[in-house]
PDB file of C-alpha atoms in Angstrom:
ATOM      1  CA  MET A   1     131.329 114.157 132.210  1.00 53.00           C
ATOM      2  CA  ASN A   2     135.072 114.183 131.418  1.00 55.00           C
ATOM      3  CA  LYS A   3     136.435 114.653 127.903  1.00 49.00           C
ATOM      4  CA  LYS A   4     137.383 110.979 127.492  1.00 52.00           C
ATOM      5  CA  ALA A   5     133.874 109.773 128.332  1.00 48.00           C
ATOM      6  CA  GLY A   6     132.387 112.367 126.017  1.00 50.00           C
ATOM      7  CA  LEU A   7     134.658 111.255 123.176  1.00 47.00           C
ATOM      8  CA  ILE A   8     133.642 107.619 123.674  1.00 49.00           C
ATOM      9  CA  ILE A   9     129.954 108.553 123.486  1.00 44.00           C
ATOM     10  CA  VAL A  10     130.542 110.502 120.267  1.00 43.00           C
ATOM     11  CA  ILE A  11     132.403 107.552 118.698  1.00 45.00           C
ATOM     12  CA  ILE A  12     129.700 105.085 119.728  1.00 42.00           C
ATOM     13  CA  SER A  13     126.989 107.368 118.338  1.00 41.00           C
ATOM     14  CA  PHE A  14     128.874 107.676 115.060  1.00 41.00           C
ATOM     15  CA  VAL A  15     129.315 103.897 114.754  1.00 39.00           C
ATOM     16  CA  VAL A  16     125.633 103.263 115.522  1.00 40.00           C
ATOM     17  CA  SER A  17     124.610 105.891 112.979  1.00 41.00           C
ATOM     18  CA  CYS A  18     126.814 104.363 110.255  1.00 40.00           C
ATOM     19  CA  TYR A  19     125.578 100.877 111.029  1.00 41.00           C
ATOM     20  CA  SER A  20     121.914 101.909 110.973  1.00 48.00           C
ATOM     21  CA  ASN A  21     122.389 103.404 107.477  1.00 71.00           C
ATOM     22  CA  GLN A  22     123.757 100.167 106.054  1.00 90.00           C
ATOM     23  CA  PRO A  23     121.425  98.659 103.434  1.00 93.00           C
ATOM     24  CA  LYS A  24     119.199  96.001 104.964  1.00 96.00           C
ATOM     25  CA  GLU A  25     118.917  92.701 103.107  1.00 97.00           C
ATOM     26  CA  LEU A  26     115.304  91.500 103.139  1.00 97.00           C
ATOM     27  CA  SER A  27     115.763  87.828 102.380  1.00 96.00           C
ATOM     28  CA  GLU A  28     112.051  87.195 102.926  1.00 97.00           C
ATOM     29  CA  LEU A  29     111.374  88.931  99.599  1.00 98.00           C
ATOM     30  CA  LYS A  30     112.815  85.944  97.769  1.00 97.00           C
ATOM     31  CA  LYS A  31     109.355  84.380  97.871  1.00 97.00           C
ATOM     32  CA  VAL A  32     108.003  87.264  95.787  1.00 97.00           C
ATOM     33  CA  PHE A  33     110.591  86.686  93.058  1.00 97.00           C
ATOM     34  CA  ASP A  34     109.935  82.952  93.268  1.00 96.00           C
ATOM     35  CA  LYS A  35     106.200  83.582  92.926  1.00 96.00           C
ATOM     36  CA  TYR A  36     106.771  85.335  89.604  1.00 96.00           C
ATOM     37  CA  LYS A  37     109.389  82.754  88.544  1.00 95.00           C
ATOM     38  CA  VAL A  38     112.097  85.295  87.842  1.00 96.00           C
ATOM     39  CA  ASP A  39     115.525  86.242  89.142  1.00 96.00           C
ATOM     40  CA  GLY A  40     116.498  89.770  90.023  1.00 97.00           C
ATOM     41  CA  SER A  41     116.759  92.377  92.735  1.00 98.00           C
ATOM     42  CA  ILE A  42     115.040  95.406  94.184  1.00 98.00           C
ATOM     43  CA  LEU A  43     116.531  98.402  95.962  1.00 98.00           C
ATOM     44  CA  ILE A  44     114.356 100.687  98.084  1.00 98.00           C
ATOM     45  CA  TYR A  45     115.346 103.963  99.709  1.00 98.00           C
ATOM     46  CA  HIS A  46     113.072 105.081 102.561  1.00 98.00           C
ATOM     47  CA  GLN A  47     113.567 108.812 102.382  1.00 97.00           C
ATOM     48  CA  ASN A  48     111.967 109.618 105.728  1.00 95.00           C
ATOM     49  CA  GLU A  49     114.421 107.349 107.562  1.00 96.00           C
ATOM     50  CA  ASN A  50     117.405 107.816 105.236  1.00 97.00           C
ATOM     51  CA  ALA A  51     117.620 104.036 104.994  1.00 97.00           C
ATOM     52  CA  TYR A  52     118.198 101.512 102.206  1.00 98.00           C
ATOM     53  CA  MET A  53     116.664  98.070 102.049  1.00 98.00           C
ATOM     54  CA  GLY A  54     115.934  95.483  99.425  1.00 98.00           C
ATOM     55  CA  TYR A  55     116.482  92.013  98.083  1.00 98.00           C
ATOM     56  CA  ASN A  56     119.640  90.607  96.468  1.00 98.00           C
ATOM     57  CA  LEU A  57     121.487  93.807  97.328  1.00 98.00           C
ATOM     58  CA  GLU A  58     124.813  92.598  95.961  1.00 97.00           C
ATOM     59  CA  ARG A  59     123.181  92.384  92.528  1.00 97.00           C
ATOM     60  CA  CYS A  60     121.994  95.997  92.903  1.00 98.00           C
ATOM     61  CA  ASN A  61     125.607  97.061  92.245  1.00 97.00           C
ATOM     62  CA  ILE A  62     125.682  95.285  88.866  1.00 96.00           C
ATOM     63  CA  ALA A  63     125.251  97.653  85.934  1.00 96.00           C
ATOM     64  CA  PHE A  64     122.746  96.913  83.178  1.00 95.00           C
ATOM     65  CA  CYS A  65     121.654  98.725  80.034  1.00 95.00           C
ATOM     66  CA  PRO A  66     119.224 101.500  81.114  1.00 97.00           C
ATOM     67  CA  ALA A  67     116.854 100.925  78.176  1.00 96.00           C
ATOM     68  CA  SER A  68     113.688 103.036  78.374  1.00 96.00           C
ATOM     69  CA  THR A  69     114.325 104.158  81.946  1.00 98.00           C
ATOM     70  CA  PHE A  70     116.587 106.661  80.168  1.00 98.00           C
ATOM     71  CA  LYS A  71     113.440 108.425  78.986  1.00 98.00           C
ATOM     72  CA  ILE A  72     113.416 110.141  82.392  1.00 98.00           C
ATOM     73  CA  PRO A  73     116.743 111.994  81.932  1.00 98.00           C
ATOM     74  CA  ASN A  74     116.069 112.323  78.200  1.00 98.00           C
ATOM     75  CA  THR A  75     112.850 114.185  79.020  1.00 98.00           C
ATOM     76  CA  LEU A  76     114.608 116.412  81.538  1.00 98.00           C
ATOM     77  CA  ILE A  77     117.291 117.307  78.999  1.00 98.00           C
ATOM     78  CA  ALA A  78     114.760 118.038  76.264  1.00 98.00           C
ATOM     79  CA  LEU A  79     112.766 120.377  78.501  1.00 98.00           C
ATOM     80  CA  GLU A  80     115.773 122.044  80.113  1.00 98.00           C
ATOM     81  CA  SER A  81     117.658 122.663  76.864  1.00 96.00           C
ATOM     82  CA  GLY A  82     114.602 124.005  75.041  1.00 95.00           C
ATOM     83  CA  ILE A  83     114.521 121.179  72.501  1.00 93.00           C
ATOM     84  CA  ALA A  84     110.870 120.633  73.361  1.00 95.00           C
ATOM     85  CA  THR A  85     108.034 121.870  75.517  1.00 95.00           C
ATOM     86  CA  THR A  86     105.101 119.797  76.711  1.00 94.00           C
ATOM     87  CA  GLU A  87     103.160 121.129  73.709  1.00 94.00           C
ATOM     88  CA  THR A  88     105.749 120.379  70.999  1.00 94.00           C
ATOM     89  CA  ILE A  89     104.367 117.971  68.392  1.00 95.00           C
ATOM     90  CA  PHE A  90     106.640 115.237  67.076  1.00 93.00           C
ATOM     91  CA  THR A  91     105.184 114.276  63.714  1.00 91.00           C
ATOM     92  CA  TRP A  92     104.895 110.740  62.434  1.00 90.00           C
ATOM     93  CA  ASN A  93     106.340 110.392  58.939  1.00 84.00           C
ATOM     94  CA  GLY A  94     104.134 107.437  58.048  1.00 83.00           C
ATOM     95  CA  GLU A  95     106.785 104.773  58.510  1.00 87.00           C
ATOM     96  CA  LYS A  96     105.984 101.440  60.144  1.00 85.00           C
ATOM     97  CA  ARG A  97     106.749 101.479  63.860  1.00 81.00           C
ATOM     98  CA  THR A  98     107.047  98.708  66.442  1.00 79.00           C
ATOM     99  CA  PHE A  99     103.594  99.306  67.921  1.00 78.00           C
ATOM    100  CA  PRO A 100     100.443 100.780  66.337  1.00 82.00           C
ATOM    101  CA  ASN A 101     100.036 103.343  69.144  1.00 83.00           C
ATOM    102  CA  TRP A 102     103.396 104.831  68.132  1.00 86.00           C
ATOM    103  CA  GLU A 103     102.126 105.528  64.606  1.00 79.00           C
ATOM    104  CA  LYS A 104     100.793 109.031  65.101  1.00 89.00           C
ATOM    105  CA  ASP A 105     101.831 112.580  65.897  1.00 91.00           C
ATOM    106  CA  MET A 106     102.398 113.034  69.618  1.00 95.00           C
ATOM    107  CA  THR A 107     103.754 115.335  72.294  1.00 96.00           C
ATOM    108  CA  ILE A 108     106.587 114.353  74.616  1.00 96.00           C
ATOM    109  CA  LYS A 109     103.987 113.641  77.320  1.00 96.00           C
ATOM    110  CA  GLU A 110     102.207 111.173  75.060  1.00 95.00           C
ATOM    111  CA  ALA A 111     105.493 109.653  73.926  1.00 96.00           C
ATOM    112  CA  PHE A 112     106.582 109.135  77.525  1.00 97.00           C
ATOM    113  CA  ARG A 113     103.289 107.473  78.424  1.00 95.00           C
ATOM    114  CA  VAL A 114     103.512 104.901  75.605  1.00 93.00           C
ATOM    115  CA  SER A 115     107.324 104.712  75.734  1.00 93.00           C
ATOM    116  CA  ALA A 116     107.667 105.614  72.057  1.00 93.00           C
ATOM    117  CA  VAL A 117     111.295 104.856  71.231  1.00 93.00           C
ATOM    118  CA  SER A 118     111.167 106.526  67.814  1.00 94.00           C
ATOM    119  CA  VAL A 119     110.088 109.872  69.307  1.00 95.00           C
ATOM    120  CA  TYR A 120     112.825 109.767  71.923  1.00 97.00           C
ATOM    121  CA  GLN A 121     115.390 108.912  69.263  1.00 96.00           C
ATOM    122  CA  GLU A 122     114.339 112.079  67.450  1.00 96.00           C
ATOM    123  CA  ILE A 123     114.627 114.000  70.716  1.00 97.00           C
ATOM    124  CA  ALA A 124     118.168 112.668  71.228  1.00 97.00           C
ATOM    125  CA  ARG A 125     119.172 113.721  67.715  1.00 97.00           C
ATOM    126  CA  ARG A 126     117.833 117.214  68.338  1.00 97.00           C
ATOM    127  CA  ILE A 127     119.675 117.431  71.662  1.00 97.00           C
ATOM    128  CA  GLY A 128     122.974 116.536  70.014  1.00 97.00           C
ATOM    129  CA  ILE A 129     126.034 114.809  71.359  1.00 97.00           C
ATOM    130  CA  GLU A 130     127.567 117.731  73.261  1.00 97.00           C
ATOM    131  CA  LYS A 131     124.440 118.584  75.257  1.00 97.00           C
ATOM    132  CA  MET A 132     123.647 114.919  75.810  1.00 98.00           C
ATOM    133  CA  LYS A 133     127.082 114.281  77.297  1.00 98.00           C
ATOM    134  CA  TYR A 134     126.969 117.481  79.323  1.00 98.00           C
ATOM    135  CA  TYR A 135     123.626 116.820  80.979  1.00 98.00           C
ATOM    136  CA  THR A 136     124.053 113.094  81.621  1.00 98.00           C
ATOM    137  CA  GLN A 137     127.371 113.844  83.331  1.00 98.00           C
ATOM    138  CA  LEU A 138     125.720 116.702  85.221  1.00 98.00           C
ATOM    139  CA  PHE A 139     123.106 114.213  86.466  1.00 98.00           C
ATOM    140  CA  ASN A 140     125.799 111.641  87.296  1.00 97.00           C
ATOM    141  CA  TYR A 141     123.609 109.180  85.450  1.00 98.00           C
ATOM    142  CA  GLY A 142     125.299 105.802  85.176  1.00 97.00           C
ATOM    143  CA  ASN A 143     128.198 105.032  82.855  1.00 97.00           C
ATOM    144  CA  LEU A 144     127.097 106.036  79.383  1.00 97.00           C
ATOM    145  CA  ASP A 145     129.000 105.493  76.140  1.00 97.00           C
ATOM    146  CA  ILE A 146     127.789 108.284  73.851  1.00 97.00           C
ATOM    147  CA  ASN A 147     129.340 108.962  70.464  1.00 96.00           C
ATOM    148  CA  ASP A 148     128.465 110.263  67.003  1.00 93.00           C
ATOM    149  CA  GLU A 149     127.425 106.833  65.767  1.00 95.00           C
ATOM    150  CA  ASN A 150     125.080 105.822  68.600  1.00 96.00           C
ATOM    151  CA  LEU A 151     123.512 109.132  69.693  1.00 97.00           C
ATOM    152  CA  ASP A 152     119.972 107.893  69.054  1.00 96.00           C
ATOM    153  CA  ARG A 153     120.379 104.421  70.565  1.00 95.00           C
ATOM    154  CA  PHE A 154     123.171 104.449  73.187  1.00 97.00           C
ATOM    155  CA  TRP A 155     120.669 103.738  75.985  1.00 97.00           C
ATOM    156  CA  LEU A 156     119.288 100.736  74.105  1.00 94.00           C
ATOM    157  CA  GLU A 157     122.435  98.919  73.051  1.00 90.00           C
ATOM    158  CA  GLY A 158     126.207  99.040  73.328  1.00 89.00           C
ATOM    159  CA  LYS A 159     128.236  99.640  76.482  1.00 93.00           C
ATOM    160  CA  SER A 160     126.033 102.134  78.362  1.00 96.00           C
ATOM    161  CA  SER A 161     124.975 100.863  81.778  1.00 96.00           C
ATOM    162  CA  ILE A 162     123.619 101.868  85.174  1.00 98.00           C
ATOM    163  CA  THR A 163     123.210 100.154  88.545  1.00 98.00           C
ATOM    164  CA  GLN A 164     120.144 100.140  90.759  1.00 98.00           C
ATOM    165  CA  TYR A 165     121.994 102.251  93.315  1.00 98.00           C
ATOM    166  CA  GLN A 166     122.760 104.807  90.609  1.00 98.00           C
ATOM    167  CA  GLN A 167     119.134 104.799  89.478  1.00 98.00           C
ATOM    168  CA  VAL A 168     117.935 105.447  93.019  1.00 98.00           C
ATOM    169  CA  HIS A 169     120.492 108.216  93.655  1.00 98.00           C
ATOM    170  CA  PHE A 170     119.390 109.968  90.456  1.00 98.00           C
ATOM    171  CA  LEU A 171     115.686 109.575  91.277  1.00 98.00           C
ATOM    172  CA  GLN A 172     116.237 110.843  94.800  1.00 98.00           C
ATOM    173  CA  LYS A 173     117.703 114.070  93.379  1.00 98.00           C
ATOM    174  CA  LEU A 174     114.829 114.377  90.924  1.00 98.00           C
ATOM    175  CA  TYR A 175     112.130 113.720  93.513  1.00 98.00           C
ATOM    176  CA  ASN A 176     113.555 116.395  95.822  1.00 98.00           C
ATOM    177  CA  LEU A 177     114.089 118.847  92.932  1.00 98.00           C
ATOM    178  CA  GLN A 178     117.819 118.841  93.633  1.00 98.00           C
ATOM    179  CA  LEU A 179     119.213 118.249  90.147  1.00 98.00           C
ATOM    180  CA  PRO A 180     121.235 121.250  88.907  1.00 98.00           C
ATOM    181  CA  ILE A 181     118.599 122.307  86.374  1.00 98.00           C
ATOM    182  CA  SER A 182     115.400 124.333  86.445  1.00 98.00           C
ATOM    183  CA  GLU A 183     112.679 123.369  88.870  1.00 98.00           C
ATOM    184  CA  SER A 184     110.082 123.610  86.107  1.00 98.00           C
ATOM    185  CA  ALA A 185     111.780 120.908  83.995  1.00 98.00           C
ATOM    186  CA  MET A 186     111.885 118.584  86.997  1.00 98.00           C
ATOM    187  CA  LYS A 187     108.267 119.230  87.989  1.00 98.00           C
ATOM    188  CA  LEU A 188     106.990 118.649  84.455  1.00 98.00           C
ATOM    189  CA  THR A 189     108.943 115.401  84.185  1.00 98.00           C
ATOM    190  CA  LYS A 190     107.622 114.211  87.530  1.00 98.00           C
ATOM    191  CA  GLU A 191     104.084 114.878  86.309  1.00 98.00           C
ATOM    192  CA  MET A 192     104.735 112.651  83.288  1.00 97.00           C
ATOM    193  CA  MET A 193     106.052 109.885  85.534  1.00 98.00           C
ATOM    194  CA  LEU A 194     102.802 109.493  87.499  1.00 98.00           C
ATOM    195  CA  TYR A 195     101.708 105.912  86.879  1.00 96.00           C
ATOM    196  CA  GLU A 196      98.969 105.083  89.380  1.00 96.00           C
ATOM    197  CA  THR A 197      96.979 106.892  92.055  1.00 96.00           C
ATOM    198  CA  THR A 198      94.860 105.206  94.723  1.00 94.00           C
ATOM    199  CA  ASN A 199      93.349 106.328  98.010  1.00 91.00           C
ATOM    200  CA  ASN A 200      96.441 105.279  99.961  1.00 91.00           C
ATOM    201  CA  TYR A 201      99.413 105.670  97.623  1.00 96.00           C
ATOM    202  CA  LYS A 202     100.768 107.084  94.363  1.00 97.00           C
ATOM    203  CA  ILE A 203     103.300 105.367  92.119  1.00 98.00           C
ATOM    204  CA  SER A 204     105.472 107.306  89.687  1.00 98.00           C
ATOM    205  CA  GLY A 205     108.063 105.704  87.463  1.00 98.00           C
ATOM    206  CA  LYS A 206     109.257 104.323  84.162  1.00 98.00           C
ATOM    207  CA  THR A 207     109.724 100.835  82.815  1.00 97.00           C
ATOM    208  CA  GLY A 208     112.491  99.573  80.561  1.00 95.00           C
ATOM    209  CA  TRP A 209     113.426  96.368  78.768  1.00 92.00           C
ATOM    210  CA  ALA A 210     117.090  95.822  77.963  1.00 87.00           C
ATOM    211  CA  ILE A 211     117.791  93.192  75.311  1.00 78.00           C
ATOM    212  CA  ARG A 212     121.415  92.655  74.376  1.00 68.00           C
ATOM    213  CA  GLN A 213     123.448  89.589  73.469  1.00 59.00           C
ATOM    214  CA  ASP A 214     124.598  89.104  77.047  1.00 69.00           C
ATOM    215  CA  GLU A 215     121.439  90.101  78.916  1.00 73.00           C
ATOM    216  CA  SER A 216     117.668  90.340  78.870  1.00 88.00           C
ATOM    217  CA  VAL A 217     116.360  92.282  81.855  1.00 93.00           C
ATOM    218  CA  THR A 218     113.422  94.504  82.614  1.00 95.00           C
ATOM    219  CA  TRP A 219     113.362  97.606  84.801  1.00 97.00           C
ATOM    220  CA  PHE A 220     110.798  99.479  86.829  1.00 98.00           C
ATOM    221  CA  VAL A 221     112.208 102.545  88.579  1.00 98.00           C
ATOM    222  CA  GLY A 222     110.507 105.392  90.391  1.00 98.00           C
ATOM    223  CA  TYR A 223     108.989 106.226  93.756  1.00 98.00           C
ATOM    224  CA  ILE A 224     105.954 105.467  95.876  1.00 98.00           C
ATOM    225  CA  GLU A 225     104.328 108.182  97.966  1.00 98.00           C
ATOM    226  CA  THR A 226     102.102 107.215 100.875  1.00 96.00           C
ATOM    227  CA  GLU A 227     100.380 109.568 103.298  1.00 92.00           C
ATOM    228  CA  ASN A 228     103.459 109.863 105.501  1.00 91.00           C
ATOM    229  CA  SER A 229     106.417 108.440 103.576  1.00 97.00           C
ATOM    230  CA  VAL A 230     108.335 108.355 100.318  1.00 98.00           C
ATOM    231  CA  TYR A 231     110.062 105.240  98.983  1.00 98.00           C
ATOM    232  CA  ILE A 232     112.354 105.493  95.971  1.00 98.00           C
ATOM    233  CA  PHE A 233     112.920 102.184  94.209  1.00 98.00           C
ATOM    234  CA  ALA A 234     114.689 100.414  91.375  1.00 98.00           C
ATOM    235  CA  THR A 235     113.540  96.942  90.351  1.00 98.00           C
ATOM    236  CA  ASN A 236     115.562  94.841  87.919  1.00 97.00           C
ATOM    237  CA  VAL A 237     114.215  91.462  86.824  1.00 96.00           C
ATOM    238  CA  ALA A 238     115.767  88.720  84.687  1.00 93.00           C
ATOM    239  CA  PRO A 239     114.154  85.553  83.315  1.00 92.00           C
ATOM    240  CA  ASN A 240     115.199  82.081  84.449  1.00 91.00           C
ATOM    241  CA  LYS A 241     114.417  78.591  83.199  1.00 91.00           C
ATOM    242  CA  ASP A 242     110.918  78.722  84.749  1.00 92.00           C
ATOM    243  CA  THR A 243     109.930  82.161  83.420  1.00 91.00           C
ATOM    244  CA  ASP A 244     106.969  82.428  81.060  1.00 89.00           C
ATOM    245  CA  LEU A 245     108.457  84.716  78.431  1.00 84.00           C
ATOM    246  CA  ASN A 246     104.975  85.604  77.151  1.00 86.00           C
ATOM    247  CA  THR A 247     104.234  87.434  80.393  1.00 87.00           C
ATOM    248  CA  PHE A 248     107.796  88.401  81.347  1.00 89.00           C
ATOM    249  CA  GLY A 249     107.328  92.040  80.348  1.00 86.00           C
ATOM    250  CA  GLN A 250     104.369  92.435  82.728  1.00 89.00           C
ATOM    251  CA  VAL A 251     106.164  91.110  85.796  1.00 95.00           C
ATOM    252  CA  ARG A 252     108.324  94.125  86.698  1.00 95.00           C
ATOM    253  CA  ILE A 253     105.422  96.341  87.816  1.00 96.00           C
ATOM    254  CA  GLU A 254     103.337  93.657  89.518  1.00 96.00           C
ATOM    255  CA  LEU A 255     106.372  92.271  91.337  1.00 97.00           C
ATOM    256  CA  THR A 256     107.306  95.735  92.595  1.00 98.00           C
ATOM    257  CA  LYS A 257     103.805  96.322  93.945  1.00 97.00           C
ATOM    258  CA  GLU A 258     103.822  92.858  95.518  1.00 97.00           C
ATOM    259  CA  VAL A 259     107.060  93.713  97.323  1.00 98.00           C
ATOM    260  CA  PHE A 260     105.544  96.888  98.748  1.00 97.00           C
ATOM    261  CA  ARG A 261     102.451  94.966  99.806  1.00 96.00           C
ATOM    262  CA  GLU A 262     104.649  92.355 101.478  1.00 97.00           C
ATOM    263  CA  LEU A 263     106.385  95.144 103.389  1.00 97.00           C
ATOM    264  CA  LYS A 264     102.991  96.565 104.437  1.00 95.00           C
ATOM    265  CA  ILE A 265     103.802  99.858 102.716  1.00 96.00           C
ATOM    266  CA  ILE A 266     100.813  99.727 100.370  1.00 94.00           C
ATOM    267  CA  THR A 267      97.543  97.821 100.470  1.00 88.00           C
ATOM    268  CA  ASP A 268      95.004  96.824  97.865  1.00 77.00           C
ATOM    269  CA  ASN A 269      92.323  98.939  99.514  1.00 62.00           C
ATOM    270  CA  GLN A 270      91.337 101.571  97.037  1.00 52.00           C
TER     271      GLN A 270
END
């Protein structure tokens, strides 16, 4: 083989490789969103094949308020910086909280499980602005607006935002224990993220509900582990004129599972 022919083969191989790594639009998933009467998008990264796929991929580049999905990096920062351990008790001062199951003393593990905003606001205050900025930038986590006035709510309101691609990139680093922090902090956080275990898959993740003047969207971000594969995902769902707002908050998880069933990645067999 002469040099020219060899060069052509290398170029063709490079082009094919780049093309194969382009995100794949799965338009057939529209029926899943239609079934739940919502708008939105889902981004999936198949780690074994280094390939992206999903529905409404253009929307996956739109940044939304992270809401309670920020509890994942918030937990990592708390553990890494020594603000808390898994045994630290955050005491309830007796004040009325949004939900009755928030009205008690709890550890960070319990607070993560019930998504207790008040506990994580206390965690953010203990972390402080300098450490919060340092670690979120270290994680390359979205575009966050953190200042002295919003330290305990910047992920819930204001200008802070993150895209689905950014969520997936962050989760990919966490799943593979590649964030520039201790392995123990990452492993403990991953344990807290475990949501569901069946005979054929495990789901780990965190939900979020962003409510601002210009948006109302829900998140479900995390990863699914099957026997042979890992799929990292970020689902973002918005209501439309047909959405039942009474059940809107439940849709994000069920829709995500429906997508993975549609793709034959998981089954209902327990």
